[in-house]
Structures are given as C-alpha cells and as structure tokens.
Amino acid sequence: MSTRPNLPPLRLHVPEPKFRPGDEADFGDVPIPAAGATPRPAVDSAPAAFHDLAYGLVRVLDEKGRAVGPWDPKLSPDTLRGILRAMAKTRAFDERMYRAQRQGKTSFYMKCTGEEAIACAQAYALHRDDMCFPSYRQQGLLIARDWPLVDMMNQIYSNKGDRLAGKQLPIMYSTREGSFFSISGNLATQLPQAVGWAMASAIKGDTRIAATWCGEGSTAEGDFHSACTFASVYRAPVIICVVNNQWAISSFSGFAGAEATTFAARAIGYGIAGLRVDGNDALAVYAATEWAAERARTNQGPTLIEFFTYRAEGHSTSDDPSAYRSAQEREKWPLGDPISRLKQHLIALGEWDEERHAAMDLEVANEVKAAQKDAEKNGILGHGMHQPMSTMFQDVFETMPWHLEEQRQEMLAEAKAAGIETS
Amino acid sequence: MARMNMIQAINSALDVLMDRDPDIVVMGEDVGYFGGVFRATAGLQAKYGKTRVFDTPISELGIIGVAVGMGAYGLRPVPEIQFADYIYPGLDQLVSEAARLRYRSAGEFTAPITVRSPFGGGIFGGQTHSQSPEGIFTHVAGLKTVVPSTPYDAKGLLIAAIEDNDPVIFFEPKRIYNGPFSGHYDRPAKNWSQHPDGEVPEDYYRIELGKARVVRPGADLTILAYGTMVHVAAGVIEEQGIDAELIDLRTLLPLDIETIEASVKKTGRCLVIHEATRTSGFGAELSALVQERCFYHLEAPVERVTGYDTPYPHSLEWAYFPGPVRIGEAIKKIMKD
C-alpha cells in the first residue's frame, strides 16, 4: 500500500439503485422527452448522424394517446388492433402459465409483463421469415406470429407434445418454422449468433434479415461486445435489441453501466446506428424496428436499439422482487403500461372502446384457457413419463456413437431389472 | 455448535473470515443487497459494506478477470458464479490466467481467489442450471477443485479454500443446500436439522484441502463419491445392508490418494460415482489411479456410475440422475466377481 500525503485516497464507486423496499418511488428525474420531439433521420444517413438519438428517447404516443411526430408509423386500425390483441394474449398467456407453475404443473416460468410492446409490435414490423434470436422474454414474438399456444404450452410442460422432447427448460422455445432460434439459458450468446446468421444471409444474397434481443444486464457479457464489433465490421443486416427493463434479477441497470451512459450509446463506439426508444409505446417500438429493418434490408448496416421499459414482475418464478426493490416502482413507472397506452390511442382514434376491449380480454383469456386444456391432455411435468427414457440419447449427435448406444442399452437393462417403466 | 444448512454454513464461513481478514472481498451477480439467489451471501453487505461485498455486471469473464487483478494487488477475492453452468465465459481468465499466474511469474504474482459456484442437478433446472463441470477444472494445471457434501464440511473447506494462496474452484452441490438427498426424489425431502453434519461451529475452523473423509468404514467394497452423490451412496449402502467403505473425496484436486489406496487395498473392490458425464469425467481419473496403484489387490474391475454422456435433460431428469437403482445394479455387478 502506498499513501502519499499529497494525494487523496482512491475510492471505489459501487452503484446503488434509487429505491429499495419500503422507499417511495419517484421517477421525476428520469428524462422523458415529449412524444414526437425526436427527429427521424433518413435510413441511409451515416451512423455519426444518429449520436443524439442514442441519448434521447423515440416516442410517438403522447399523454392523450395521440400519435405525434416524425416517428408515427401511421398504421392501419386493423394493424393497431392486431398488435393490441397480441399484447393482451401474451399477458393472458403469462398469467395462466405463471399460475400453472405455482400449481406445480411445471418447474419454471418467466413473464414479460410490461414489456409486451417490444416483442409484439416488433413482430409486426419484421417480416414473418426474418430470423429472430430472442432471449427468454420475447414470447410475444411467437404469439404475435400466431404460433399455436398449445405448442408453446407443450414445451412448458415438457409433455408428450413437446417438440423439444422435454429436453429444454420451460419457455426455452425453438422453432425453425417460426423463424425463432432455440433460446439459450446462457446470457447474450444469441447476439453474435444473430450477427453470424445475418452475415450468412448477406453472403448468400438472401433478403431476410436477423434480429436479436438481450436484457440491459446482459450487455456486460463479452458476447454483446463481440456481436457489435462483428456487426459493425461486416455491416451485418441485423437489429440488436437491448431490452432495458431496469432490473437483472436483483441488480439494477447501474450494474450494467446505466449510471454513466445509455445502452443505445454503446452503438456509437462501434460506429453503428443507435436508437433509444420508449419500450412501452407500441408505435415507437414498431417505428424504430421498421426503420432499423429498412436500414438492414438496404445494406446500410446494423442498428442497436435500446428499448427503455420496466420489468413489472419478478425475473422468473424463482424470484421475489419485493426483497430488493420498492413495490411502488411498477405503478410509478413514468412510461405507463404498453397495453393501456395502445388501447387509449385506439379509443382516441374512435377505433376501439371499453366494451370491445373487455370482450377481447375475455376472448384471449378463453383462447389461452382452451389451449391449456388441450396441452394438459399431453401431460404435465412430473406426472408420468412423457418421453421414453431412451430419447435422452437422441440428438446428442446426428448418429449415435458406440459409447452412447452402450449407455442407452445399459440404462434400459438396469431399468428393466429394477422393474422401472421405460416408456 | 449451531444448526446450519449448507447455505448458512457457507455464509458463516464468509462471515468468520471477512471479520478476521479485511482483504477478503465477495462479489458476483446479485450477491450484494439481495444476498445471492441462493442467499449464501445474505447479510454480508450490510455488515461489511459495499466495497467488500458487491454486485457485479453480468460478465463471468469480468468477474473472474477482476478477481485475478484484485488478487494481484493483494486482496483475497471470493467471486461467486451464480450457476456453474454460467462459468464458461470466465474460462479463459481461469484457465489461461489464474491457473498459470504463479508459474509464469515465477511466484511473483499469484491468484489467491476462490470461485464459489452452485453445481449439479436434481432441481429440474434443465441443461443450464444442472451441470457438473468439475472435470474441466481438475484437468487444468494450477487449479484446485473442492466439493463439500455437508454443512460442516462446507464451512471448514471454504475457509481453507479462501486461505489457500492458489486459485480454488469451490463447487457447492445445490441439491443438498437444504438437506441431504438419498436420490429417492419421490420421498419427502429431509433437511440438515436432523443430520449430525448439520451441526456447525459458529467460530473459525478449517478442514484441510486434500483430505478425504471416510463417511463409513467397510470391508467389502470402496465407494468413491463427492457432493450430492455421497448421500445417494450412503442411502444405497443402508438399504442394501452391504459392508461398503464410503469415501467422500471433498477435494478432487489435490486428491487424497492415500486414503483411497488404503481403502481399495483393504476391500479389493471399487465403485466410483459422480453426477457429471462419464467420458473424460473425474471418475476416469479415479479409475485409472486405482487401477495403477491397486491392480494386484482388485477382485473386480473398477466400476463407474455417472451421468450419461448427454446434456442434462429436463423432463427425464430422474432417468438421467445416477440414483439408487443404478448404483445398486453396479454394486451387484462388482460383488458378483
């Protein structure tokens, strides 16, 4: 240790969130620019022209539910109702599956409550065959793409109908047909993969682009930084989405660098376009995604979008947020709820009303309920063997090497000797 | 003496040591205010302050890399990797850096870090919350690998690991955090309050690294296990009423070869059990060592009961888990010869 009397002792800064359990939450100091105030540059502008956007906030819906400013995507009422319904269905799905986990029907679940606009509006802005490399909170992509709920639930229950044969943790969906890459439980690994997929698409002269998602916490992983470097170097046709929902389990966004800068601003150092967007504003989400997709489709390169939002529920069914954050945060969040805001907009347009909204909520709830009933016909986790034991050895390799075949035979023989059912 | 589960024992080890040594710092994802997703660091930030117990960015590479740097300064960091399944981004810092720092600097710089990480399955954690990667680390020259199987051992071993001047990987079998597990997943869960090894001194004590524990002496067969599998093996021994000598390795590297050798020379038979995948697993090393050192005393080939060579499946967890049935069959096979 060296302590020179003419120099101050060094101090370590450890970030601390503003509110802890029992605190009054007050987000008054979170800068929220007015809806419509952020300029919308042409998609072929150089990334350096976007610096300010990385520190601002693209917003379309104002407090009265009007769509204002250059980012208004001017969507048809049918499209708006489609996004609204996808969000409502996602929320109903989450409620139902969360409850199923609590009832012991599966081991794990993760809700995306409060963040529905991100995946749902983005699904509408992307093409159906654009390849998505999601994290674990973009179930809205599948739901907005009308992927069968029963199929998702089969996966959650690891049951007979599970296309992943019970091999993956619940909600780690995978569907090539749905242009939805196999979700990993490891963080940010999908980002360089999405860049690679986009590079391949460019190598082959394809027209499909890639999009990928991670949380703000995961931007600390090396994968995020490698992904940005490769995306920049090869001008990969990819959209890198950082869902800044303020919390990574118990660690607030300050532990990923939010005290010092924005996540969109990460783009600047890599020389790629960066946008910071109100993640609870379905129109802003749509518009930003559409803009980034157009850049990618016209060989202008990658875009990094930070969606500023709030994780209204726990990280997962294994988490209890009341232990580390103020219970008031959810209601005090200054950007409101994405479903309420789009609903307000549609009502303001004269294209929606409370009765239709209530009817829609009932419809999606019934749809989810019916899907659950169907899925449970295929079984629930821990009640009966839904996959023959020997399926455990399938798909380790394309063809089974001798040692796995031997282990498989051994397992079956031992189970038989012990009188255990194997299928 | 106090009654503790394994989480409380680990917490107590950290507490006792942090109180004695101001150079010990604890860091990792969610370990600060929240006290860790398994609560192993609960209360430590409030007691020792935010510059000694703090949350980190989600970067295992960063967590282990800065621990190496802090160690180079002279601190004694105890980083937590939230699940062993997440340790891989930090591998370069462990394998190329921490493990070799002493060697490449001729002892000028060392990495006195202890990486704690919950590992193993049996909690329906799927392939990303169930792995047992210890064999990767025992294969690296310069790393020590420790796996406790009781609260008492967890505290004593963790204290010895932290006080060790070389990097130690401390894998905590999360299935037995709250109580011992016989492998019979369909029977009521037990907790440590009924188990003699749930008695843990509140003060400082060490269990030297590299010393195995004979859980149960026996004449007919030596069973080598660690972590959760010690309890599964103990259950089978009791159920079958066999006179097996059960050895809890506690430290995989450096290994207590003397205890193993003496036991196998006495019993003439050896069964190795681990939950990790079989091929190139630590059981292969154990099997080779026993064969090399005890060949003329062996009455039967050394047997291994391990996880199968597949990723950890979600729904077929109990078919995968090397439970009582498979261990029982292996014992029958060894005893037949």
PDB file of N, CA and C in Angstrom, chain A residues 64-117:
ATOM      1  N   LYS A  64     -52.154  11.993 -24.207  1.00  0.00           N
ATOM      2  CA  LYS A  64     -53.580  11.858 -24.540  1.00  0.00           C
ATOM      3  C   LYS A  64     -53.841  10.692 -25.485  1.00  0.00           C
ATOM      4  N   GLY A  65     -52.789   9.961 -25.787  1.00  0.00           N
ATOM      5  CA  GLY A  65     -52.984   8.807 -26.658  1.00  0.00           C
ATOM      6  C   GLY A  65     -52.950   9.157 -28.139  1.00  0.00           C
ATOM      7  N   ARG A  66     -52.488  10.356 -28.464  1.00  0.00           N
ATOM      8  CA  ARG A  66     -52.365  10.730 -29.884  1.00  0.00           C
ATOM      9  C   ARG A  66     -50.998  10.288 -30.403  1.00  0.00           C
ATOM     10  N   ALA A  67     -50.960   9.929 -31.676  1.00  0.00           N
ATOM     11  CA  ALA A  67     -49.681   9.593 -32.310  1.00  0.00           C
ATOM     12  C   ALA A  67     -49.132  10.855 -32.948  1.00  0.00           C
ATOM     13  N   VAL A  68     -47.935  11.263 -32.506  1.00  0.00           N
ATOM     14  CA  VAL A  68     -47.389  12.542 -32.985  1.00  0.00           C
ATOM     15  C   VAL A  68     -45.939  12.402 -33.430  1.00  0.00           C
ATOM     16  N   GLY A  69     -45.548  13.294 -34.311  1.00  0.00           N
ATOM     17  CA  GLY A  69     -44.136  13.415 -34.681  1.00  0.00           C
ATOM     18  C   GLY A  69     -43.719  12.541 -35.844  1.00  0.00           C
ATOM     19  N   PRO A  70     -42.440  12.691 -36.236  1.00  0.00           N
ATOM     20  CA  PRO A  70     -41.954  12.037 -37.452  1.00  0.00           C
ATOM     21  C   PRO A  70     -41.852  10.516 -37.347  1.00  0.00           C
ATOM     22  N   TRP A  71     -41.889   9.990 -36.131  1.00  0.00           N
ATOM     23  CA  TRP A  71     -41.758   8.531 -35.992  1.00  0.00           C
ATOM     24  C   TRP A  71     -43.118   7.824 -36.048  1.00  0.00           C
ATOM     25  N   ASP A  72     -44.214   8.582 -36.158  1.00  0.00           N
ATOM     26  CA  ASP A  72     -45.536   7.928 -36.224  1.00  0.00           C
ATOM     27  C   ASP A  72     -45.574   6.995 -37.442  1.00  0.00           C
ATOM     28  N   PRO A  73     -45.715   5.688 -37.214  1.00  0.00           N
ATOM     29  CA  PRO A  73     -45.663   4.762 -38.353  1.00  0.00           C
ATOM     30  C   PRO A  73     -46.956   4.743 -39.167  1.00  0.00           C
ATOM     31  N   LYS A  74     -47.964   5.478 -38.718  1.00  0.00           N
ATOM     32  CA  LYS A  74     -49.233   5.580 -39.443  1.00  0.00           C
ATOM     33  C   LYS A  74     -49.783   4.203 -39.827  1.00  0.00           C
ATOM     34  N   LEU A  75     -50.013   3.426 -38.812  1.00  0.00           N
ATOM     35  CA  LEU A  75     -50.519   2.074 -39.033  1.00  0.00           C
ATOM     36  C   LEU A  75     -52.030   2.078 -39.183  1.00  0.00           C
ATOM     37  N   SER A  76     -52.534   1.103 -39.913  1.00  0.00           N
ATOM     38  CA  SER A  76     -53.986   0.998 -40.085  1.00  0.00           C
ATOM     39  C   SER A  76     -54.609   0.552 -38.763  1.00  0.00           C
ATOM     40  N   PRO A  77     -55.865   0.917 -38.535  1.00  0.00           N
ATOM     41  CA  PRO A  77     -56.537   0.470 -37.302  1.00  0.00           C
ATOM     42  C   PRO A  77     -56.504  -1.050 -37.141  1.00  0.00           C
ATOM     43  N   ASP A  78     -56.588  -1.770 -38.234  1.00  0.00           N
ATOM     44  CA  ASP A  78     -56.536  -3.233 -38.127  1.00  0.00           C
ATOM     45  C   ASP A  78     -55.201  -3.704 -37.571  1.00  0.00           C
ATOM     46  N   THR A  79     -54.130  -3.091 -38.060  1.00  0.00           N
ATOM     47  CA  THR A  79     -52.798  -3.458 -37.555  1.00  0.00           C
ATOM     48  C   THR A  79     -52.683  -3.088 -36.085  1.00  0.00           C
ATOM     49  N   LEU A  80     -53.167  -1.909 -35.731  1.00  0.00           N
ATOM     50  CA  LEU A  80     -53.111  -1.491 -34.328  1.00  0.00           C
ATOM     51  C   LEU A  80     -53.870  -2.468 -33.438  1.00  0.00           C
ATOM     52  N   ARG A  81     -55.051  -2.879 -33.916  1.00  0.00           N
ATOM     53  CA  ARG A  81     -55.833  -3.841 -33.126  1.00  0.00           C
ATOM     54  C   ARG A  81     -55.121  -5.195 -33.057  1.00  0.00           C
ATOM     55  N   GLY A  82     -54.425  -5.528 -34.129  1.00  0.00           N
ATOM     56  CA  GLY A  82     -53.668  -6.786 -34.133  1.00  0.00           C
ATOM     57  C   GLY A  82     -52.563  -6.769 -33.078  1.00  0.00           C
ATOM     58  N   ILE A  83     -51.852  -5.652 -33.003  1.00  0.00           N
ATOM     59  CA  ILE A  83     -50.771  -5.535 -32.006  1.00  0.00           C
ATOM     60  C   ILE A  83     -51.361  -5.562 -30.594  1.00  0.00           C
ATOM     61  N   LEU A  84     -52.456  -4.837 -30.425  1.00  0.00           N
ATOM     62  CA  LEU A  84     -53.107  -4.791 -29.111  1.00  0.00           C
ATOM     63  C   LEU A  84     -53.519  -6.194 -28.668  1.00  0.00           C
ATOM     64  N   ARG A  85     -54.106  -6.924 -29.591  1.00  0.00           N
ATOM     65  CA  ARG A  85     -54.571  -8.264 -29.267  1.00  0.00           C
ATOM     66  C   ARG A  85     -53.386  -9.189 -28.939  1.00  0.00           C
ATOM     67  N   ALA A  86     -52.308  -9.047 -29.712  1.00  0.00           N
ATOM     68  CA  ALA A  86     -51.114  -9.883 -29.453  1.00  0.00           C
ATOM     69  C   ALA A  86     -50.571  -9.595 -28.052  1.00  0.00           C
ATOM     70  N   MET A  87     -50.575  -8.321 -27.673  1.00  0.00           N
ATOM     71  CA  MET A  87     -50.078  -7.967 -26.339  1.00  0.00           C
ATOM     72  C   MET A  87     -50.999  -8.530 -25.257  1.00  0.00           C
ATOM     73  N   ALA A  88     -52.284  -8.398 -25.472  1.00  0.00           N
ATOM     74  CA  ALA A  88     -53.254  -8.885 -24.474  1.00  0.00           C
ATOM     75  C   ALA A  88     -53.166 -10.410 -24.350  1.00  0.00           C
ATOM     76  N   LYS A  89     -52.974 -11.052 -25.498  1.00  0.00           N
ATOM     77  CA  LYS A  89     -52.885 -12.516 -25.470  1.00  0.00           C
ATOM     78  C   LYS A  89     -51.602 -12.955 -24.752  1.00  0.00           C
ATOM     79  N   THR A  90     -50.535 -12.215 -25.000  1.00  0.00           N
ATOM     80  CA  THR A  90     -49.267 -12.525 -24.327  1.00  0.00           C
ATOM     81  C   THR A  90     -49.426 -12.394 -22.819  1.00  0.00           C
ATOM     82  N   ARG A  91     -50.110 -11.330 -22.403  1.00  0.00           N
ATOM     83  CA  ARG A  91     -50.279 -11.133 -20.961  1.00  0.00           C
ATOM     84  C   ARG A  91     -51.162 -12.231 -20.355  1.00  0.00           C
ATOM     85  N   ALA A  92     -52.210 -12.598 -21.090  1.00  0.00           N
ATOM     86  CA  ALA A  92     -53.091 -13.663 -20.598  1.00  0.00           C
ATOM     87  C   ALA A  92     -52.343 -14.996 -20.533  1.00  0.00           C
ATOM     88  N   PHE A  93     -51.509 -15.225 -21.531  1.00  0.00           N
ATOM     89  CA  PHE A  93     -50.701 -16.451 -21.572  1.00  0.00           C
ATOM     90  C   PHE A  93     -49.769 -16.499 -20.357  1.00  0.00           C
ATOM     91  N   ASP A  94     -49.124 -15.373 -20.106  1.00  0.00           N
ATOM     92  CA  ASP A  94     -48.204 -15.296 -18.970  1.00  0.00           C
ATOM     93  C   ASP A  94     -48.915 -15.580 -17.647  1.00  0.00           C
ATOM     94  N   GLU A  95     -50.074 -14.955 -17.489  1.00  0.00           N
ATOM     95  CA  GLU A  95     -50.820 -15.142 -16.242  1.00  0.00           C
ATOM     96  C   GLU A  95     -51.121 -16.618 -16.022  1.00  0.00           C
ATOM     97  N   ARG A  96     -51.604 -17.239 -17.064  1.00  0.00           N
ATOM     98  CA  ARG A  96     -52.034 -18.632 -16.995  1.00  0.00           C
ATOM     99  C   ARG A  96     -50.849 -19.568 -16.715  1.00  0.00           C
ATOM    100  N   MET A  97     -49.751 -19.330 -17.402  1.00  0.00           N
ATOM    101  CA  MET A  97     -48.599 -20.228 -17.253  1.00  0.00           C
ATOM    102  C   MET A  97     -47.867 -19.999 -15.926  1.00  0.00           C
ATOM    103  N   TYR A  98     -47.895 -18.758 -15.479  1.00  0.00           N
ATOM    104  CA  TYR A  98     -47.325 -18.460 -14.161  1.00  0.00           C
ATOM    105  C   TYR A  98     -48.094 -19.257 -13.105  1.00  0.00           C
ATOM    106  N   ARG A  99     -49.435 -19.213 -13.251  1.00  0.00           N
ATOM    107  CA  ARG A  99     -50.265 -19.935 -12.300  1.00  0.00           C
ATOM    108  C   ARG A  99     -50.023 -21.452 -12.401  1.00  0.00           C
ATOM    109  N   ALA A 100     -49.850 -21.922 -13.626  1.00  0.00           N
ATOM    110  CA  ALA A 100     -49.595 -23.359 -13.815  1.00  0.00           C
ATOM    111  C   ALA A 100     -48.319 -23.768 -13.074  1.00  0.00           C
ATOM    112  N   GLN A 101     -47.322 -22.917 -13.120  1.00  0.00           N
ATOM    113  CA  GLN A 101     -46.081 -23.243 -12.398  1.00  0.00           C
ATOM    114  C   GLN A 101     -46.347 -23.268 -10.895  1.00  0.00           C
ATOM    115  N   ARG A 102     -47.101 -22.283 -10.429  1.00  0.00           N
ATOM    116  CA  ARG A 102     -47.405 -22.228  -8.999  1.00  0.00           C
ATOM    117  C   ARG A 102     -48.244 -23.437  -8.564  1.00  0.00           C
ATOM    118  N   GLN A 103     -49.010 -23.981  -9.500  1.00  0.00           N
ATOM    119  CA  GLN A 103     -49.822 -25.166  -9.195  1.00  0.00           C
ATOM    120  C   GLN A 103     -49.005 -26.451  -9.316  1.00  0.00           C
ATOM    121  N   GLY A 104     -47.725 -26.321  -9.598  1.00  0.00           N
ATOM    122  CA  GLY A 104     -46.867 -27.498  -9.666  1.00  0.00           C
ATOM    123  C   GLY A 104     -46.933 -28.257 -10.981  1.00  0.00           C
ATOM    124  N   LYS A 105     -47.449 -27.590 -12.031  1.00  0.00           N
ATOM    125  CA  LYS A 105     -47.567 -28.289 -13.308  1.00  0.00           C
ATOM    126  C   LYS A 105     -46.303 -28.220 -14.141  1.00  0.00           C
ATOM    127  N   THR A 106     -45.420 -27.316 -13.771  1.00  0.00           N
ATOM    128  CA  THR A 106     -44.118 -27.275 -14.432  1.00  0.00           C
ATOM    129  C   THR A 106     -43.108 -26.675 -13.467  1.00  0.00           C
ATOM    130  N   SER A 107     -41.846 -26.646 -13.896  1.00  0.00           N
ATOM    131  CA  SER A 107     -40.770 -26.288 -12.968  1.00  0.00           C
ATOM    132  C   SER A 107     -40.455 -24.799 -12.943  1.00  0.00           C
ATOM    133  N   PHE A 108     -40.856 -24.067 -13.990  1.00  0.00           N
ATOM    134  CA  PHE A 108     -40.272 -22.733 -14.165  1.00  0.00           C
ATOM    135  C   PHE A 108     -41.109 -21.941 -15.151  1.00  0.00           C
ATOM    136  N   TYR A 109     -41.193 -20.635 -14.919  1.00  0.00           N
ATOM    137  CA  TYR A 109     -41.822 -19.776 -15.924  1.00  0.00           C
ATOM    138  C   TYR A 109     -41.278 -18.355 -15.810  1.00  0.00           C
ATOM    139  N   MET A 110     -41.325 -17.630 -16.914  1.00  0.00           N
ATOM    140  CA  MET A 110     -40.888 -16.239 -16.936  1.00  0.00           C
ATOM    141  C   MET A 110     -41.926 -15.386 -17.657  1.00  0.00           C
ATOM    142  N   LYS A 111     -42.419 -14.356 -16.977  1.00  0.00           N
ATOM    143  CA  LYS A 111     -43.379 -13.439 -17.587  1.00  0.00           C
ATOM    144  C   LYS A 111     -42.653 -12.265 -18.256  1.00  0.00           C
ATOM    145  N   CYS A 112     -43.371 -11.603 -19.155  1.00  0.00           N
ATOM    146  CA  CYS A 112     -42.802 -10.400 -19.784  1.00  0.00           C
ATOM    147  C   CYS A 112     -43.701  -9.195 -19.516  1.00  0.00           C
ATOM    148  N   THR A 113     -44.455  -9.253 -18.425  1.00  0.00           N
ATOM    149  CA  THR A 113     -45.444  -8.216 -18.131  1.00  0.00           C
ATOM    150  C   THR A 113     -44.834  -6.811 -18.148  1.00  0.00           C
ATOM    151  N   GLY A 114     -45.488  -5.935 -18.881  1.00  0.00           N
ATOM    152  CA  GLY A 114     -44.998  -4.558 -19.019  1.00  0.00           C
ATOM    153  C   GLY A 114     -44.095  -4.379 -20.222  1.00  0.00           C
ATOM    154  N   GLU A 115     -43.610  -5.487 -20.767  1.00  0.00           N
ATOM    155  CA  GLU A 115     -42.678  -5.415 -21.902  1.00  0.00           C
ATOM    156  C   GLU A 115     -43.302  -5.966 -23.181  1.00  0.00           C
ATOM    157  N   GLU A 116     -44.621  -6.163 -23.186  1.00  0.00           N
ATOM    158  CA  GLU A 116     -45.267  -6.840 -24.313  1.00  0.00           C
ATOM    159  C   GLU A 116     -45.109  -6.084 -25.627  1.00  0.00           C
ATOM    160  N   ALA A 117     -45.056  -4.735 -25.541  1.00  0.00           N
ATOM    161  CA  ALA A 117     -44.999  -3.949 -26.781  1.00  0.00           C
ATOM    162  C   ALA A 117     -43.763  -4.316 -27.594  1.00  0.00           C
TER     163      ALA A 117
END
